[in-house]
XYZ file of C-alpha atoms in Angstrom:
773
model
C 3.465 24.344 20.394
C 0.245 23.378 22.142
C 1.897 23.616 25.571
C 3.367 27.002 24.699
C -0.033 28.226 23.539
C -1.755 27.101 26.751
C 0.881 28.819 28.875
C 0.642 32.041 26.897
C -3.155 31.927 27.065
C -2.932 31.983 30.854
C -0.434 34.875 30.713
C -2.714 36.932 28.457
C -5.601 36.502 30.877
C -3.465 37.863 33.742
C -1.678 40.664 31.808
C -3.833 41.420 28.768
C -1.965 44.118 26.797
C 1.803 43.523 27.241
C 1.290 39.789 27.384
C -0.703 39.768 24.165
C 2.215 41.300 22.269
C 4.642 38.770 23.751
C 2.230 35.965 23.144
C 1.885 36.824 19.475
C 5.652 36.887 19.059
C 6.081 33.643 20.952
C 3.370 31.895 18.939
C 4.932 33.093 15.710
C 8.308 31.793 16.873
C 6.736 28.492 17.837
C 5.048 28.213 14.450
C 8.262 28.825 12.526
C 10.167 26.449 14.811
C 7.528 23.796 14.086
C 7.937 24.369 10.325
C 11.697 24.010 10.642
C 11.534 20.816 12.640
C 8.764 19.237 10.581
C 9.608 20.373 7.045
C 13.098 21.838 7.179
C 11.977 25.346 6.152
C 11.538 28.521 8.214
C 9.729 30.638 5.631
C 8.155 30.146 2.235
C 6.155 27.263 0.831
C 6.662 23.687 1.988
C 5.974 22.505 -1.574
C 5.344 23.931 -5.053
C 2.144 23.628 -7.049
C 3.746 20.703 -8.868
C 4.968 18.991 -5.704
C 8.225 18.663 -3.800
C 11.393 19.088 -5.861
C 14.295 17.665 -3.847
C 17.878 18.776 -4.191
C 20.045 16.773 -6.607
C 23.401 15.514 -5.368
C 25.037 13.457 -8.129
C 26.408 10.153 -6.860
C 28.203 7.536 -8.936
C 26.939 3.986 -8.450
C 29.453 1.233 -9.189
C 28.315 -1.909 -11.001
C 30.785 -4.758 -11.110
C 33.812 -5.728 -9.091
C 34.447 -3.880 -5.814
C 37.172 -5.206 -3.548
C 35.837 -6.473 -0.236
C 32.190 -6.629 -1.396
C 30.034 -9.534 -2.559
C 29.158 -8.597 -6.126
C 28.237 -12.094 -7.301
C 30.012 -14.899 -9.112
C 31.158 -12.988 -12.205
C 31.227 -9.219 -11.588
C 32.271 -6.908 -14.407
C 35.933 -5.876 -14.340
C 36.406 -3.050 -15.099
C 33.105 -1.957 -13.547
C 30.452 0.296 -15.066
C 28.837 3.357 -13.542
C 25.439 5.028 -13.357
C 24.661 8.394 -11.805
C 22.022 8.696 -9.101
C 21.175 12.297 -8.136
C 18.814 11.148 -5.360
C 20.989 8.555 -3.635
C 21.063 10.848 -0.586
C 17.454 9.837 0.169
C 18.675 6.482 1.459
C 18.960 6.340 5.241
C 19.210 2.835 6.653
C 18.530 4.108 10.182
C 15.419 6.090 9.153
C 16.559 9.050 11.294
C 18.381 11.481 8.992
C 16.850 14.931 9.397
C 17.052 15.905 5.735
C 15.345 12.678 4.712
C 12.588 12.805 7.330
C 11.739 16.441 6.547
C 11.596 15.577 2.835
C 9.135 12.752 3.532
C 7.047 15.081 5.711
C 6.912 17.595 2.863
C 5.754 14.892 0.437
C 3.044 13.859 2.896
C 1.947 17.474 3.328
C 1.693 17.835 -0.452
C -0.323 14.603 -0.630
C -2.771 15.887 2.014
C -3.049 19.229 0.222
C -3.749 17.746 -3.199
C -6.305 15.221 -1.910
C -8.367 17.727 0.105
C -11.104 17.589 -2.509
C -11.316 13.800 -2.101
C -12.013 13.804 1.628
C -15.793 13.581 1.295
C -15.534 10.773 -1.251
C -12.879 9.025 0.833
C -15.171 9.117 3.873
C -18.068 7.809 1.809
C -16.005 4.887 0.470
C -14.577 4.146 3.917
C -18.116 3.931 5.277
C -18.967 1.579 2.415
C -15.981 -0.607 3.267
C -17.130 -0.826 6.888
C -20.735 -1.454 5.804
C -19.620 -4.628 4.008
C -17.858 -6.005 7.102
C -19.560 -7.844 9.914
C -17.475 -6.099 12.533
C -18.331 -8.455 15.381
C -17.715 -11.916 13.994
C -15.792 -15.132 14.539
C -14.071 -17.682 12.343
C -15.347 -21.263 12.204
C -13.643 -23.107 15.106
C -11.294 -25.987 14.287
C -10.614 -28.951 16.550
C -7.154 -29.675 17.906
C -7.212 -32.557 20.356
C -9.576 -31.682 23.216
C -10.090 -28.046 22.195
C -11.730 -25.967 19.489
C -9.684 -22.918 18.469
C -10.874 -19.802 16.654
C -10.405 -16.069 16.299
C -13.034 -13.380 16.596
C -13.385 -9.645 16.085
C -15.405 -7.023 17.937
C -16.966 -3.881 16.508
C -14.683 -0.919 17.112
C -11.644 -3.051 17.952
C -8.883 -3.129 15.365
C -7.348 -6.546 15.960
C -8.284 -10.205 16.305
C -8.854 -12.022 19.561
C -7.582 -15.626 19.754
C -9.855 -17.936 21.745
C -10.741 -21.547 22.429
C -13.482 -23.701 23.942
C -13.389 -27.284 25.209
C -14.486 -30.016 22.796
C -17.739 -31.551 23.995
C -19.173 -34.394 21.930
C -17.217 -33.241 18.875
C -18.351 -29.613 19.092
C -17.273 -26.444 20.925
C -18.748 -26.355 24.423
C -18.225 -24.766 27.798
C -16.854 -21.325 28.532
C -14.664 -19.372 26.141
C -11.033 -18.868 27.104
C -9.280 -15.865 25.599
C -5.754 -16.911 24.654
C -4.447 -13.677 23.170
C -6.193 -10.345 22.685
C -4.062 -8.483 20.172
C -5.980 -5.290 20.939
C -4.366 -5.295 24.384
C -0.921 -5.889 22.868
C -1.459 -2.994 20.458
C -2.560 -0.494 23.116
C -0.469 2.659 22.757
C 1.229 1.352 19.602
C 0.957 2.693 16.062
C 1.718 -0.754 14.631
C 1.220 -4.297 15.916
C 1.816 -7.330 13.729
C 1.515 -10.787 15.275
C 3.100 -13.280 12.884
C 2.690 -16.516 14.791
C 0.317 -17.839 17.450
C 1.157 -21.417 18.431
C -0.192 -23.560 21.265
C 2.136 -26.060 22.951
C 1.694 -29.833 22.418
C -0.075 -30.167 25.797
C -2.216 -27.053 25.123
C -1.016 -25.376 28.331
C 1.250 -22.702 26.849
C 0.981 -20.227 24.005
C 3.898 -18.816 22.026
C 3.453 -15.761 19.828
C 5.713 -13.396 17.891
C 5.033 -9.663 17.659
C 6.513 -6.724 15.721
C 5.662 -3.195 16.910
C 7.529 -1.290 14.171
C 6.812 -2.847 10.777
C 10.395 -3.851 10.014
C 9.472 -7.550 10.433
C 11.773 -8.154 13.381
C 9.773 -10.073 15.964
C 9.879 -10.630 19.697
C 8.654 -14.027 20.886
C 6.692 -14.360 24.124
C 5.347 -17.425 25.938
C 2.149 -17.290 27.937
C 0.862 -19.674 30.622
C -2.757 -20.337 29.614
C -3.763 -21.510 33.089
C -2.876 -18.156 34.650
C -2.985 -15.881 31.623
C 0.444 -14.557 32.584
C 3.600 -14.431 30.452
C 6.613 -16.525 31.353
C 8.972 -13.682 32.178
C 12.190 -15.533 31.454
C 11.137 -16.702 27.988
C 11.232 -13.532 25.933
C 13.158 -14.114 22.708
C 14.343 -10.926 21.000
C 15.229 -10.164 17.364
C 13.682 -13.225 15.756
C 12.354 -13.791 12.220
C 8.857 -14.465 13.541
C 8.807 -18.275 13.230
C 8.202 -20.443 16.296
C 7.918 -24.252 16.402
C 7.344 -26.319 19.538
C 9.388 -29.413 20.249
C 7.826 -32.749 21.131
C 7.040 -31.357 24.591
C 6.476 -27.831 25.938
C 10.016 -27.871 27.326
C 11.502 -26.810 23.978
C 10.957 -24.096 21.364
C 12.714 -23.665 18.029
C 13.027 -20.284 16.302
C 15.066 -18.427 13.687
C 17.053 -15.191 13.738
C 18.397 -12.923 10.995
C 21.698 -11.473 9.816
C 22.321 -7.711 9.350
C 20.767 -7.928 5.848
C 17.526 -9.175 7.427
C 17.997 -12.704 6.059
C 16.851 -15.562 8.326
C 20.082 -17.490 8.716
C 20.152 -19.299 12.092
C 17.891 -21.829 13.795
C 17.974 -22.051 17.598
C 16.741 -24.396 20.315
C 15.403 -22.712 23.427
C 14.780 -24.536 26.695
C 11.850 -22.957 28.519
C 12.828 -21.307 31.757
C 16.326 -20.391 30.591
C 17.800 -17.153 29.238
C 18.012 -16.618 25.485
C 21.779 -16.163 25.827
C 22.058 -19.866 26.578
C 20.122 -21.060 23.511
C 21.785 -23.555 21.191
C 22.320 -22.701 17.527
C 21.523 -25.859 15.560
C 22.552 -24.526 12.166
C 23.807 -21.337 10.538
C 23.371 -20.681 6.811
C 26.436 -18.782 5.571
C 25.507 -18.514 1.889
C 23.763 -15.154 1.382
C 21.678 -16.604 -1.446
C 19.790 -18.856 0.965
C 17.009 -18.037 3.415
C 16.126 -20.329 6.286
C 12.683 -21.385 7.506
C 11.402 -23.999 9.963
C 8.319 -26.148 10.336
C 7.084 -29.441 11.726
C 5.765 -32.422 9.792
C 2.070 -33.252 10.135
C 3.028 -36.372 12.075
C 4.811 -34.072 14.572
C 7.807 -36.396 14.500
C 10.258 -34.157 12.624
C 11.378 -30.562 12.765
C 12.187 -29.534 9.180
C 14.811 -26.845 8.624
C 14.662 -25.583 5.031
C 17.302 -23.492 3.309
C 16.195 -22.073 0.002
C 16.956 -19.676 -2.814
C 14.715 -19.087 -5.847
C 16.460 -21.956 -7.669
C 17.806 -24.319 -4.997
C 16.650 -26.109 -1.843
C 18.203 -28.038 0.995
C 16.182 -29.598 3.829
C 17.360 -31.012 7.148
C 15.260 -33.017 9.588
C 15.508 -33.376 13.359
C 13.805 -36.432 14.858
C 11.903 -35.034 17.838
C 11.103 -38.551 19.086
C 14.775 -39.585 19.362
C 16.782 -38.487 22.383
C 19.980 -36.661 21.402
C 19.108 -36.539 17.693
C 20.878 -34.058 15.445
C 19.941 -32.416 12.157
C 20.216 -34.763 9.176
C 20.357 -33.526 5.588
C 17.783 -35.002 3.211
C 19.531 -34.072 -0.024
C 22.380 -31.534 -0.343
C 21.622 -28.481 -2.483
C 22.082 -28.842 -6.222
C 21.838 -26.396 -9.101
C 18.228 -25.793 -10.205
C 16.840 -28.368 -7.777
C 13.912 -27.425 -5.569
C 12.242 -29.772 -3.109
C 10.259 -29.923 0.127
C 9.576 -32.777 2.549
C 6.780 -34.276 4.639
C 6.605 -37.499 6.655
C 4.448 -40.631 6.713
C 5.370 -43.846 8.512
C 8.848 -45.004 7.556
C 9.024 -42.600 4.635
C 9.671 -39.012 3.783
C 7.361 -37.724 1.053
C 9.209 -35.366 -1.267
C 7.824 -32.817 -3.715
C 10.622 -32.201 -6.216
C 11.391 -30.755 -9.642
C 14.247 -33.217 -10.251
C 14.609 -35.040 -13.579
C 13.361 -31.917 -15.398
C 9.872 -32.238 -13.883
C 9.348 -28.470 -13.894
C 5.830 -28.685 -12.398
C 7.064 -30.979 -9.596
C 6.405 -34.620 -8.887
C 5.825 -36.633 -5.734
C 8.421 -39.153 -4.523
C 9.181 -41.070 -1.344
C 12.352 -42.164 0.424
C 13.094 -44.137 3.612
C 13.599 -42.013 6.711
C 16.780 -43.992 7.369
C 18.320 -43.142 3.956
C 16.575 -40.045 2.602
C 19.114 -38.987 -0.052
C 18.215 -38.700 -3.716
C 19.692 -42.107 -4.536
C 16.862 -43.650 -2.476
C 14.009 -41.639 -3.992
C 11.222 -43.675 -5.586
C 8.332 -42.380 -7.649
C 5.170 -42.213 -5.562
C 2.850 -40.849 -8.233
C 3.451 -40.620 -11.967
C 4.475 -37.146 -13.118
C 1.779 -35.170 -14.953
C 3.197 -32.183 -16.828
C -0.273 -30.565 -16.892
C -0.504 -30.459 -13.090
C 1.686 -28.214 -10.963
C 2.053 -29.412 -7.380
C 2.168 -26.554 -4.882
C 2.022 -28.486 -1.614
C 0.937 -31.689 0.100
C -0.977 -32.201 3.336
C -0.472 -35.504 5.110
C -3.010 -37.454 7.179
C -2.806 -40.986 8.539
C -5.167 -42.396 5.909
C -5.005 -39.754 3.174
C -2.715 -37.440 1.300
C -3.993 -34.121 -0.063
C -2.210 -32.713 -3.081
C -2.814 -29.002 -3.777
C -1.839 -27.532 -7.112
C -3.144 -26.110 -10.354
C -4.139 -27.278 -13.794
C -4.878 -25.124 -16.852
C -4.845 -21.909 -14.889
C -7.114 -22.858 -11.987
C -6.503 -24.467 -8.621
C -7.085 -28.160 -7.998
C -7.164 -30.392 -4.919
C -6.454 -34.129 -5.260
C -7.302 -36.616 -2.492
C -5.123 -39.735 -2.398
C -6.175 -42.780 -0.357
C -3.493 -44.227 1.947
C -5.912 -46.425 3.910
C -4.447 -49.711 2.750
C -0.954 -48.738 3.868
C -2.246 -47.427 7.198
C -4.217 -50.628 7.853
C -1.194 -52.766 7.058
C 0.664 -51.484 10.103
C -2.296 -51.483 12.485
C -4.341 -48.766 14.138
C -2.319 -45.900 15.545
C 0.976 -47.069 14.060
C 0.892 -44.981 10.885
C 2.789 -42.132 12.510
C 5.986 -44.070 12.952
C 5.777 -47.176 10.795
C 4.711 -48.453 7.392
C 5.452 -47.468 3.812
C 3.287 -44.904 2.031
C 1.470 -46.616 -0.851
C -0.524 -44.908 -3.589
C -4.181 -45.871 -3.465
C -7.211 -44.612 -5.331
C -7.440 -40.874 -5.834
C -9.991 -38.294 -6.915
C -10.063 -34.550 -7.590
C -12.411 -32.302 -5.681
C -14.966 -30.410 -7.765
C -15.714 -26.690 -7.548
C -18.822 -24.903 -8.853
C -17.485 -21.772 -10.562
C -15.389 -20.983 -13.615
C -12.818 -18.888 -11.769
C -12.246 -19.300 -8.047
C -9.715 -19.630 -5.246
C -9.325 -22.483 -2.784
C -6.836 -22.966 0.020
C -6.078 -25.292 2.909
C -7.497 -24.453 6.301
C -6.280 -25.507 9.746
C -5.779 -29.300 9.807
C -3.822 -30.133 12.975
C -5.381 -33.593 13.489
C -3.159 -36.160 11.752
C -5.596 -38.999 12.427
C -8.616 -37.230 10.900
C -10.394 -38.270 7.702
C -11.770 -34.758 7.269
C -9.976 -32.039 5.352
C -10.739 -28.405 6.160
C -10.436 -25.952 3.273
C -11.501 -22.495 2.212
C -13.189 -21.409 -1.004
C -14.171 -18.114 -2.595
C -14.525 -16.472 -5.981
C -14.733 -12.892 -7.155
C -18.478 -12.975 -6.319
C -18.668 -15.687 -3.616
C -17.557 -14.635 -0.119
C -14.924 -16.655 1.717
C -16.376 -19.993 2.801
C -14.964 -22.645 5.142
C -15.753 -26.295 4.431
C -15.039 -29.661 5.992
C -14.560 -32.400 3.390
C -14.898 -36.062 4.294
C -12.110 -37.678 2.284
C -13.768 -41.106 2.502
C -17.407 -40.314 1.679
C -16.563 -37.269 -0.502
C -19.193 -35.231 1.330
C -18.518 -31.588 2.136
C -20.060 -29.558 4.930
C -20.200 -25.774 4.911
C -19.000 -24.632 8.331
C -19.286 -20.904 7.728
C -19.544 -18.414 4.899
C -18.249 -14.906 5.458
C -21.234 -12.665 6.077
C -21.043 -9.586 3.834
C -23.723 -7.053 4.789
C -25.342 -4.990 2.046
C -24.184 -7.364 -0.685
C -26.206 -9.578 -3.004
C -23.937 -11.935 -4.980
C -26.652 -12.611 -7.566
C -26.206 -9.045 -8.839
C -22.584 -9.642 -9.855
C -20.765 -11.903 -12.310
C -17.205 -13.045 -12.942
C -15.689 -14.569 -16.046
C -12.423 -15.716 -17.599
C -11.045 -14.083 -20.734
C -8.033 -14.779 -22.940
C -5.797 -12.076 -24.417
C -3.035 -12.564 -26.988
C 0.522 -11.640 -26.017
C 2.869 -10.251 -28.696
C 4.498 -13.698 -29.076
C 1.145 -15.461 -29.409
C 0.829 -16.793 -25.864
C -2.655 -16.724 -24.337
C -2.892 -14.563 -21.224
C -5.650 -15.460 -18.783
C -7.768 -12.610 -17.401
C -10.274 -12.838 -14.526
C -12.917 -10.113 -14.442
C -15.784 -9.226 -12.097
C -18.527 -6.662 -12.678
C -22.067 -5.801 -11.730
C -24.445 -7.530 -14.127
C -26.334 -4.371 -15.093
C -23.011 -2.586 -15.758
C -21.257 -5.243 -17.843
C -18.177 -3.942 -19.692
C -18.774 -3.771 -23.434
C -22.536 -3.806 -23.046
C -23.430 -1.490 -24.636
C -19.972 0.133 -24.689
C -16.719 0.661 -22.768
C -16.876 1.175 -19.020
C -14.415 2.253 -16.347
C -12.112 -0.544 -15.233
C -9.376 -1.298 -12.713
C -6.748 -3.748 -13.990
C -4.548 -5.406 -11.366
C -1.280 -7.253 -11.914
C 1.700 -8.767 -10.106
C 3.679 -11.260 -12.198
C 6.749 -12.212 -10.141
C 8.236 -14.994 -7.991
C 5.823 -17.537 -9.451
C 3.146 -16.104 -7.130
C -0.421 -16.586 -8.352
C -3.018 -13.856 -7.963
C -6.110 -16.000 -7.764
C -9.637 -14.665 -8.313
C -10.778 -14.508 -4.698
C -13.398 -12.405 -2.933
C -12.598 -8.882 -1.743
C -15.450 -6.958 -0.153
C -13.661 -3.654 -0.811
C -14.031 -4.305 -4.528
C -17.795 -3.767 -4.177
C -17.235 -0.008 -3.980
C -15.647 -0.127 -7.447
C -18.327 -2.387 -8.918
C -21.223 -0.295 -7.596
C -19.742 2.751 -9.336
C -19.664 0.900 -12.627
C -15.914 0.179 -12.403
C -15.180 -3.419 -13.389
C -12.222 -5.129 -11.731
C -9.873 -7.412 -13.686
C -6.744 -9.430 -12.874
C -4.119 -10.065 -15.554
C -2.508 -13.475 -14.925
C 0.710 -12.528 -16.645
C 4.002 -14.366 -17.020
C 6.237 -14.172 -13.981
C 3.349 -15.541 -11.926
C 2.624 -19.254 -11.694
C -1.003 -19.403 -12.810
C -0.266 -21.491 -15.918
C 2.394 -23.673 -14.321
C 5.981 -23.306 -13.235
C 7.217 -22.603 -16.772
C 5.010 -19.475 -16.819
C 7.433 -18.087 -14.257
C 10.689 -19.993 -14.510
C 11.104 -20.181 -18.282
C 9.118 -17.181 -19.473
C 8.849 -14.569 -16.708
C 12.202 -14.038 -14.971
C 15.864 -13.280 -15.628
C 16.332 -12.351 -19.314
C 12.646 -12.974 -20.056
C 11.327 -10.531 -17.453
C 10.008 -8.116 -20.067
C 7.331 -10.680 -20.962
C 5.657 -9.684 -17.692
C 5.297 -6.095 -18.865
C 4.338 -6.813 -22.482
C 1.713 -9.330 -21.272
C 0.094 -6.689 -19.061
C 0.059 -4.161 -21.890
C -1.423 -6.827 -24.193
C -4.247 -7.457 -21.703
C -4.972 -3.732 -21.469
C -4.984 -3.449 -25.276
C -7.313 -6.456 -25.532
C -9.776 -4.902 -23.058
C -9.724 -1.689 -25.099
C -9.975 -3.474 -28.469
C -12.994 -5.486 -27.319
C -14.594 -2.238 -26.140
C -14.844 -3.371 -22.550
C -12.989 -0.197 -21.562
C -11.034 2.695 -23.091
C -7.662 4.292 -22.221
C -9.310 7.300 -20.573
C -11.408 4.876 -18.487
C -8.663 2.446 -17.463
C -6.828 2.489 -14.131
C -4.106 0.032 -13.146
C -2.739 -1.158 -9.834
C 0.041 -3.315 -8.392
C 2.018 -3.660 -5.150
C 5.666 -4.435 -4.410
C 6.942 -6.376 -7.452
C 3.573 -5.434 -8.927
C 4.714 -1.846 -8.378
C 7.690 -2.609 -10.613
C 5.126 -3.725 -13.180
C 3.339 -0.384 -12.809
C 6.557 1.595 -13.262
C 7.620 -0.390 -16.317
C 4.305 -0.251 -18.200
C 3.856 3.450 -17.411
C 7.211 4.127 -19.050
C 6.399 1.877 -22.005
C 2.772 2.899 -22.685
C 1.756 5.921 -20.616
C -0.933 6.714 -23.218
C -2.819 3.479 -22.480
C -3.921 4.375 -18.951
C -5.797 7.149 -17.190
C -4.539 6.467 -13.651
C -2.232 4.170 -11.692
C -1.871 3.155 -8.040
C 1.532 1.720 -7.135
C 1.873 0.320 -3.615
C 5.354 0.035 -2.060
C 6.767 -0.273 -5.602
C 10.091 -1.965 -6.351
C 11.179 0.619 -8.929
C 14.869 1.355 -8.304
C 15.961 -1.999 -9.687
C 19.534 -1.151 -10.636
C 20.587 0.701 -7.476
C 19.015 -1.917 -5.205
C 20.186 -5.051 -6.979
C 23.813 -3.928 -7.065
C 24.071 -3.612 -3.280
C 24.538 -6.709 -1.095
C 23.798 -4.755 2.105
C 20.152 -4.118 1.203
C 17.737 -6.781 2.525
C 16.719 -9.368 -0.115
C 19.291 -8.288 -2.707
C 21.623 -11.305 -2.835
C 18.782 -13.831 -2.784
C 17.003 -11.846 -5.496
C 19.932 -12.287 -7.885
C 18.330 -15.658 -8.659
C 15.066 -13.884 -9.418
C 15.932 -10.833 -11.510
C 19.603 -11.384 -12.297
C 22.647 -9.535 -10.969
C 23.338 -6.144 -12.607
C 26.956 -6.443 -11.482
C 27.311 -9.074 -14.203
C 27.642 -8.122 -17.866
C 24.867 -10.369 -19.153
C 22.268 -8.745 -16.904
C 23.424 -5.124 -16.663
C 21.954 -3.730 -19.892
C 18.827 -5.881 -19.817
C 17.841 -4.886 -16.265
C 18.698 -1.245 -16.957
C 16.364 -1.306 -19.956
C 13.272 -1.864 -17.774
C 14.213 -0.433 -14.345
C 11.456 2.195 -13.846
C 13.625 4.873 -12.188
C 16.184 4.585 -14.979
C 13.666 4.803 -17.834
C 11.478 7.763 -16.934
C 11.231 9.893 -20.061
C 10.031 13.281 -21.241
C 6.413 12.506 -22.060
C 2.924 12.835 -20.636
C 2.170 10.430 -17.800
C -1.240 9.489 -16.372
C -2.325 10.393 -12.850
C -0.272 8.386 -10.354
C -0.675 7.657 -6.658
C 2.180 5.910 -4.835
C 2.437 4.549 -1.304
C 5.490 3.646 0.781
C 6.326 2.575 4.332
C 9.190 4.161 6.251
C 10.079 0.882 7.991
C 9.616 -1.371 4.963
C 12.522 -3.898 4.862
C 11.452 -5.389 1.514
C 11.090 -2.308 -0.674
C 12.822 0.594 1.032
C 10.937 3.894 1.142
C 13.653 5.660 -0.891
C 12.813 3.685 -4.039
C 9.352 5.208 -4.617
C 10.643 8.592 -3.396
C 13.359 8.590 -6.066
C 10.823 7.531 -8.679
C 8.504 10.431 -7.839
C 11.421 12.870 -8.022
C 12.415 11.548 -11.469
C 8.847 11.729 -12.742
C 8.402 15.309 -11.561
C 11.681 16.223 -13.210
C 10.952 14.595 -16.584
C 7.216 14.468 -17.313
C 5.663 16.996 -19.683
C 2.199 17.309 -18.131
C 0.791 18.213 -14.723
C -1.698 15.502 -13.829
C -1.698 14.406 -10.154
C 1.549 12.739 -9.062
C 1.347 11.917 -5.364
C 3.210 9.831 -2.808
C 2.078 8.960 0.695
C 4.768 7.635 3.059
C 3.394 5.848 6.110
C 5.802 6.884 8.868
C 4.626 4.142 11.230
C 4.469 0.939 9.205
C 6.330 -1.311 6.776
C 5.706 -3.322 3.630
C 2.224 -4.564 4.455
C 0.731 -1.195 5.409
C -1.325 -0.695 8.544
C -1.880 -3.611 10.903
C -5.035 -1.973 12.318
C -8.009 -3.157 10.201
C -9.836 0.186 10.406
C -6.732 2.176 9.567
C -6.038 -0.153 6.657
C -9.536 0.466 5.322
C -8.921 4.212 5.588
C -5.715 3.840 3.580
C -7.459 1.789 0.917
C -10.378 4.231 0.807
C -8.170 7.131 -0.320
C -6.745 4.900 -3.072
C -10.264 3.992 -4.216
C -11.361 7.644 -4.042
C -8.363 8.669 -6.156
C -9.209 6.056 -8.805
C -12.936 6.786 -8.840
C -12.268 10.503 -9.225
C -9.789 10.023 -12.052
C -12.162 7.667 -13.890
C -15.060 10.083 -13.361
C -17.048 7.402 -11.592
C -17.536 8.871 -8.127
C -21.265 8.202 -7.748
C -22.783 4.859 -6.802
C -25.065 3.653 -9.610
C -28.476 2.604 -8.230
C -29.469 -0.990 -8.868
C -32.268 -1.351 -11.431
């Protein structure tokens, strides 16, 4: 259209009168052609006052046995049926004209209905940026003779990976830029780098990049001495994992099947074509996903196959010429485990023997099967083990106890000394020595392991933050118990002494205590003197914990008098594995939703907030939570933000061809089976929209999302518009250039989050920043 206009402009200048008539006609034709191509309409409105109302094409969905399809172990026969009038919205190729024009119309409606929020959105975006030190660097970590770190530059959207030589135990000399993601992203609407890994001799760099958002990665190898890529070592269509062999001559990586399930591990010899790579193992069972890693000792490649309820690990001895993959313990029903290595032993974190919160065992490398497993540390049912980090003289156990994270340091010095200096990598038996738990200063907080590539170190690098304390990086001496603050995230225009966080307990309908973490500005404390606006966040699936960590974007809520709370509901793992496995999945999934409602009711009952002042938010499986509670108690909330929401539970979970589906049968259940069909249908958001008033709702989706396909939230919006009895805002924004995790560009991501915050602040009538007293 622009080119046509410029050409016609020149024509009008040369032939004013006749050309003007032709120009007007041509411009009108161009305008209508644009409308047709963009929105699928020549004339008339692109949307109604109430939104876009898509055509309904009834389609029968089959649940149960279908010849030639994988419908699970016990599909219903005869099958059952549900009708889906919006099934046509599904386009696996993301190219169908009718679908794309529909999404464009929804986006146009979103832009139209949020015009009044543009000033507030800009204000909040500027606040977001004002709380970011745009030019900054992470605390460097030492890896052999180098210190590695990332940094950002004001105005640039992506990180820059760098290093400096180690000089007297500190970074020294000139900086070497290893990978500038800003250069990779030039001319791209999306750029996600999933892995940046330096070779064992520190001369090469491997990285994996996705330019679409569908989480299919291309691996590249770069020569750090020249800064140039190795042209022959481009690995296409990978899952984004890269592990170096013992030397830079070998790379290991994984690829995916048509359902986007990582299912093959490959060995690549540098300097050869990908077509000649050797497949070390293929996982045929659709329930299992494959991942790879290397033990801290660097002796073993670990290939893990896992489903939500079962594990199987294989090891490859990188120090042994001609070694092949060896199974640790074949998969068993309801048995999960992971492995690490120390000396002559494998260290195994396992839930065997009904130890639901996991225990730590060891087994000889030479005979690693379960028959050889010996208890390393006595099982404590109050402590859930999440992971272990192995050093030559220490073992770090990360987990949780009574709803908060814990870090336990275990002394292995005696065992290391018994085999002599330097021998602990390949010899000796791991022996439990004295241990102690690290202490943390706040009531609710988050802590996590940092980069610890030095096996022989006695110092453990970790991160810490809380809802008021910015992200801090520490180095902890595991022998002296002294910690050193390496760097605390600098947050401009923020004074942590003005804010407070606390833990609360709400009662679930069955009497269980639900933990709540809440942050607020001290002069705007909820309930003092009365209810205040509040944002309540939830997730509650996969055993994932939403820990109370620092988020600088939350400041814009707090400074408007909007408190921010997290409901640690069942389905997550905050209170231990049983919180998820026994009480928050399969036929107990509804506990997740009733817990969230109970927390909201508690916050209202205690006068910390009120229904007309309460907004809620969740992403992905947390979007399922939003859909379910909005159907169950729409009167309890004023507004909701649902990001990439998993809301079409029945239609998705019946279909083996959709990414994640088969594996997820061990998470939600399989609606093709009788025992799950009615239960899952009773909470699936799309299938339970009803004729009632709903609060204001904002929904986001990504066209290239492989985890929650764009058509799920689009169907949900269509159902809501069809059924609801009021006309409050109901909006969906489909990002046409990204996937599940939204924008990769940090500035663009802040812009996306700023419109969400503006929507919430407007709906809660809290648009103005409250001056500090």
